[in-house]
Coordinates of C-alpha atoms in Angstrom, one line a residue:
Chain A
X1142 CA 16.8 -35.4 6.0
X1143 CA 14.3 -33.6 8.5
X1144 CA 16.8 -31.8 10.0
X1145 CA 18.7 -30.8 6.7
X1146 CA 15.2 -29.5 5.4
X1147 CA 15.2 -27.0 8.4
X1148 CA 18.4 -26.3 7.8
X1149 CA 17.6 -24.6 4.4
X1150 CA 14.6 -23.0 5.4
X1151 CA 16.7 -21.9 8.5
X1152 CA 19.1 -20.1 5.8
X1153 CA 16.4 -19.2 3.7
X1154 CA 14.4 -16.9 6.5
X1155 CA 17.8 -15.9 7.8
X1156 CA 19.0 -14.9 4.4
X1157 CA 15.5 -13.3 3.9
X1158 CA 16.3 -10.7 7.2
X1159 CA 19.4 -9.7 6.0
X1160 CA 18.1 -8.5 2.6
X1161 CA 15.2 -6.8 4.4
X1162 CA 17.9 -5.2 6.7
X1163 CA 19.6 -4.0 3.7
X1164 CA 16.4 -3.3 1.8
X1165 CA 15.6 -0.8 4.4
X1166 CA 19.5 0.7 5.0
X1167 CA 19.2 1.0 1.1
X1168 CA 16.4 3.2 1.5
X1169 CA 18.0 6.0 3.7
X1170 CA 20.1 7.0 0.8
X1171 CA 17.9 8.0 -2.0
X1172 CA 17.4 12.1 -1.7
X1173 CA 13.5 11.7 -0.7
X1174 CA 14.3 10.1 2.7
X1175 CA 17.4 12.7 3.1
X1176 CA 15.3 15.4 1.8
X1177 CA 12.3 14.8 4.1
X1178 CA 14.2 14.2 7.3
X1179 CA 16.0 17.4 6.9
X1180 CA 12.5 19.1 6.2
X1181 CA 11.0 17.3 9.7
X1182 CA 14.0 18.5 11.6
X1183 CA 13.8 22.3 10.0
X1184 CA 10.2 22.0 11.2
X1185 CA 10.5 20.4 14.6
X1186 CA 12.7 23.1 15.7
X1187 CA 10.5 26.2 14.0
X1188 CA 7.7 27.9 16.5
X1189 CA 6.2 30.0 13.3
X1190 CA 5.7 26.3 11.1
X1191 CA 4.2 24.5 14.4
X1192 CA 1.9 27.0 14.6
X1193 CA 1.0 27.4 11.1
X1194 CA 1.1 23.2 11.1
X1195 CA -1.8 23.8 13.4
X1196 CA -4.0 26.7 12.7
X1197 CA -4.3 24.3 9.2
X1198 CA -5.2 21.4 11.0
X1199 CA -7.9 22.9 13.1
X1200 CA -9.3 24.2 9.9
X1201 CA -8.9 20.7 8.8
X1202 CA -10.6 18.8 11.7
X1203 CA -13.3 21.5 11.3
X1204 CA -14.5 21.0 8.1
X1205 CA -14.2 17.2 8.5
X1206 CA -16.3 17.4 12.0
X1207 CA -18.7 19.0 10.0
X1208 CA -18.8 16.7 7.2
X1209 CA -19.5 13.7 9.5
X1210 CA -22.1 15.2 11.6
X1211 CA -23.6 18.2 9.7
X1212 CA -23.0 21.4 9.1
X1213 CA -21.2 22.0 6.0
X1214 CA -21.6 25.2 4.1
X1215 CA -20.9 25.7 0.4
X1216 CA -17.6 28.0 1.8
X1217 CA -16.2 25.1 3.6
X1218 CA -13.7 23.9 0.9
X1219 CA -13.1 27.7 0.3
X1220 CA -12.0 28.4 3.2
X1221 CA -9.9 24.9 3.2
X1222 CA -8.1 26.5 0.5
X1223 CA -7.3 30.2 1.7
X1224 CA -6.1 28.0 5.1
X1225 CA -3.9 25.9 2.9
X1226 CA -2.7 28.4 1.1
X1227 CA -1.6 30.6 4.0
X1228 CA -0.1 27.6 5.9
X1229 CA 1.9 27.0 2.9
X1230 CA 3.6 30.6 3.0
X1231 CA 5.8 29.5 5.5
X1232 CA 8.8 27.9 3.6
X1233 CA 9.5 25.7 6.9
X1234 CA 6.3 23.8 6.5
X1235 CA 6.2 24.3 3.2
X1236 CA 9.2 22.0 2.5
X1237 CA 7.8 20.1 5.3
X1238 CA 4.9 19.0 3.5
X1239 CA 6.9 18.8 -0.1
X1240 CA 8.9 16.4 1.7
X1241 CA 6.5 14.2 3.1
X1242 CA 4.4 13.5 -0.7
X1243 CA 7.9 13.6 -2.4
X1244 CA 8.5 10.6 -0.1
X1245 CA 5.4 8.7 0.0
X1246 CA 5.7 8.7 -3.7
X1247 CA 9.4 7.4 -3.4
X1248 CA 7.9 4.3 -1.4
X1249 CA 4.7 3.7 -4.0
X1250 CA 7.4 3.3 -6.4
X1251 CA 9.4 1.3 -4.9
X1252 CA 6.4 -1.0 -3.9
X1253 CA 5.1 -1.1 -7.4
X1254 CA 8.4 -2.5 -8.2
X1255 CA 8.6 -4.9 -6.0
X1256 CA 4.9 -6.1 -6.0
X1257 CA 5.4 -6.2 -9.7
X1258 CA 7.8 -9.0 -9.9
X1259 CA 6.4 -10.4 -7.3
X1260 CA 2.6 -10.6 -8.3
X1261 CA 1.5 -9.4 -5.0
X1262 CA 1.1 -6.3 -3.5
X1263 CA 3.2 -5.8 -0.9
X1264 CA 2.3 -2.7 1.1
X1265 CA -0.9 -3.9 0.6
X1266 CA -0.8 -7.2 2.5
X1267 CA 2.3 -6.1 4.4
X1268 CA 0.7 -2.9 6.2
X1269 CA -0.5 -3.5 10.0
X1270 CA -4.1 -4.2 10.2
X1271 CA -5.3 -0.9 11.3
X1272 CA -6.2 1.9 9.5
X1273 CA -4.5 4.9 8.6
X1274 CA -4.4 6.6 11.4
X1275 CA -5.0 3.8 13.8
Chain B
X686 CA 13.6 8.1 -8.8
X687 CA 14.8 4.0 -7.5
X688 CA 18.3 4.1 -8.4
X689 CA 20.7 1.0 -9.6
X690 CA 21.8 0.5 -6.7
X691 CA 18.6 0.2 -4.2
X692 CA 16.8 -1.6 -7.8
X693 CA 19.8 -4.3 -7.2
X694 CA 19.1 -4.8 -3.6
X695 CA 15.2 -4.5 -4.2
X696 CA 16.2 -7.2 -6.3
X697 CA 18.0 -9.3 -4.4
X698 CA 14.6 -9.0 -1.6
X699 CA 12.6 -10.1 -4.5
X700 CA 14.8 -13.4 -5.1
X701 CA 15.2 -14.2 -1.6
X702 CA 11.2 -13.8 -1.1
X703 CA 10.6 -15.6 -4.0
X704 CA 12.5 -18.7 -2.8
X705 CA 10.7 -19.0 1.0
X706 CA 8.4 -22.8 0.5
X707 CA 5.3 -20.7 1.5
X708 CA 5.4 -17.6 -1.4
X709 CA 6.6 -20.7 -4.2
X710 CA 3.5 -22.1 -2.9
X711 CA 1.6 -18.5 -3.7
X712 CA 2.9 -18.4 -7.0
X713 CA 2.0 -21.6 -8.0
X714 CA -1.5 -21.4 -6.6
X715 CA -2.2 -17.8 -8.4
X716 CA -0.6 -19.7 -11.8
X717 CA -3.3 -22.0 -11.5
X718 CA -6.1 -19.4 -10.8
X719 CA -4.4 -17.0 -13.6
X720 CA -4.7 -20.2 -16.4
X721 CA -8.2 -21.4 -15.6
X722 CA -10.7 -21.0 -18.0
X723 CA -13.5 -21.3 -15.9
X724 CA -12.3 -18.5 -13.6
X725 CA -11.3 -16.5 -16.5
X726 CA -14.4 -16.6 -18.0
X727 CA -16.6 -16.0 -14.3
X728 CA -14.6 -13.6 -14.1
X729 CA -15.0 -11.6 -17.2
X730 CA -19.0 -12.5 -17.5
X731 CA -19.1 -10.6 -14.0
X732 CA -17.4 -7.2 -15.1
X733 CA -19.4 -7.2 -18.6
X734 CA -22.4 -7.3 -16.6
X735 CA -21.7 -5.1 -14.1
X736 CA -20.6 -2.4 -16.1
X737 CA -24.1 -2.8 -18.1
X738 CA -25.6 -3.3 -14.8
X739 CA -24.0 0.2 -13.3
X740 CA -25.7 1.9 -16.3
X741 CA -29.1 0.3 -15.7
X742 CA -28.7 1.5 -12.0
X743 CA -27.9 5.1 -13.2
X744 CA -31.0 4.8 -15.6
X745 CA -33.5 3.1 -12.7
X746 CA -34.2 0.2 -15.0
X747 CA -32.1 -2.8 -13.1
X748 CA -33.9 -5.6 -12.1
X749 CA -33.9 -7.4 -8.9
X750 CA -33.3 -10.6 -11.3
X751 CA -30.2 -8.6 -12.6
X752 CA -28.9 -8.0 -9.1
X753 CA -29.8 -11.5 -8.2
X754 CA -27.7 -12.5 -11.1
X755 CA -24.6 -10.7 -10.7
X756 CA -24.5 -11.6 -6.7
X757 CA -24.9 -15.6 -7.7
X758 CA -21.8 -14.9 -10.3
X759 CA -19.9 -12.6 -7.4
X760 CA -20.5 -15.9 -5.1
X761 CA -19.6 -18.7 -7.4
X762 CA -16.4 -16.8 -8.3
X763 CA -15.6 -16.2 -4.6
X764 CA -16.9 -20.1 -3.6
X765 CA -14.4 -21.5 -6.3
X766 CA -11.8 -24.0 -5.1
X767 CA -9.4 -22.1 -6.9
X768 CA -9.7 -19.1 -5.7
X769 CA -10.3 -20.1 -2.0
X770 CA -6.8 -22.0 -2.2
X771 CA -5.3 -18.6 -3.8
X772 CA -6.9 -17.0 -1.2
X773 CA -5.2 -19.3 1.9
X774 CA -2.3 -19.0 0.2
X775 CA -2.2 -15.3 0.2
X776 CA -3.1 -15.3 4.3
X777 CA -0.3 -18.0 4.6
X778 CA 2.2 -15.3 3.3
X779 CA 1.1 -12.6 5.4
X780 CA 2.5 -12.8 8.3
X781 CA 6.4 -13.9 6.3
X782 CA 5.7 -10.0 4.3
X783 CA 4.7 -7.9 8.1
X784 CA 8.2 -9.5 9.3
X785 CA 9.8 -8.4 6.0
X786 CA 7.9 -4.7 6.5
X787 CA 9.0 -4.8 10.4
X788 CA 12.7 -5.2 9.6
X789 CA 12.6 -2.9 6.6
X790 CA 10.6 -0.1 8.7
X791 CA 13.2 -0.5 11.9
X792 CA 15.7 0.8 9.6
X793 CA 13.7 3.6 8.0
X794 CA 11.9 4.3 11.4
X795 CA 8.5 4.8 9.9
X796 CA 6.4 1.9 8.7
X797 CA 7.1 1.4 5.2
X798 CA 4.1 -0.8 3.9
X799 CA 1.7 1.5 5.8
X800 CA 3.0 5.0 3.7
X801 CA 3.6 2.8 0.4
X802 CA -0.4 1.6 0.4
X803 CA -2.2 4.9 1.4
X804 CA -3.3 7.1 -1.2
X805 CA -3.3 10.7 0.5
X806 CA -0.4 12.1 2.4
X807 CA 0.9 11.2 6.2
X808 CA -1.0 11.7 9.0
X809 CA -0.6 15.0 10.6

């Protein structure tokens, strides 16, 4: 009876892997995903979006060094703004960063599907335990 | 933007989870908690008075007998049986959704769950 028990979980876990497989295969065909990996290849290969990519993000890290330890000035979100605005002139990065919100948004929805009819969320508990960045 | 197609496997994920002994035992364990009047009502008491509370704060009158209050009915909420068992429950399941998010995100090659549950954009 033991043994018969495992067997069905057995199945049950096994068949629960092979829908996550297909869960995930599922997901490469939507255009988001196709959208954004074209965008990350187009700016993997472009010098002028790199560059752009990190004259922002030094304007970026700036203003948040600042904020944590001092130092703001009432221009600082100004000047956030012209640098965002001039990064986004280049069309490479441009889609780049289209891409990337277009495709987070793609996996909220899907999670608020799921963790709809399933009365959890999933990202939520399913994330790794570090942060963000971590 | 979820298709037919990926909203029939999404589905298909969603039975499968749905029938693994330790989620079943989830569900029934947030039914209880959901149909409890006693939780219900805890519950509701706490989020009247804090949103009176909030505006007492913002006006300076709130008492350290309202704040006493309101952490005594955050704490017998929390201490209920009902809502520690939910609470296992949910940490039992854990570990069964990070395998699910591990598989799904080997395909994809980005962590799914991780993107899904932030609120701004990737991390440059």
């Amino acid at each position: 009876m033991e043994e018969e028990q495992l067997t069905v979980e057995q199945r049950t876990r096994e068949r629960l892997n092979f829908v996550s497989v297909a869960l995930g295969k599922a997901i490469l065909n939507p255009e988001p995903y196709q959208n954004f990996i074209k965008a990350r290849d187009n700016f993997c290969v472009s010098d002028e979006a790199r560059e752009s990519s990190m004259e922002y993000n030094t304007v970026l890290r700036d203003y948040q060094m600042k904020a944590n330890y001092g130092g703001l000035t009432p221009d600082g979100e100004v000047k956030i703004e012209e640098a965002r605005k001039k990064a986004m002139e280049n069309k490479v990065l441009n889609d780049f960063y289209t891409s990337q919100e277009k495709l987070i948004s793609f996996y909220q929805e899907l999670n608020s599907y799921l963790s709809e009819k399933l009365k959890l969320n999933f990202a939520t508990l399913a994330k790794p335990a570090s942060s963000c960045c971590g | 933007m979820i298709d037919t197609q990926l909203q029939y496997i999404a589905d298909d994920f969603i039975r499968s989870l749905q029938a693994i002994p330790e989620v079943i035992e989830y569900l029934n364990s947030l039914n209880k908690y959901e149909s409890d009047e006693e939780i219900s009502g805890l519950t509701k008491r706490y989020y009247t008075l804090s949103s009176a509370f909030q505006k007492k704060q913002y006006e300076g009158t709130l008492t350290q007998h309202e704040i006493t209050e309101l952490r005594e009915l955050a704490s017998k909420i929390q201490n209920n049986p009902l809502n520690l068992n939910l609470a296992e429950k949910q940490n039992a399941i854990k570990s069964i959704l990070q395998e699910c998010n591990t598989t799904i995100s080997n395909e994809i090659s980005m962590d799914f769950a991780k993107l899904a549950a932030q609120t701004s954009g990737f991390c440059n």
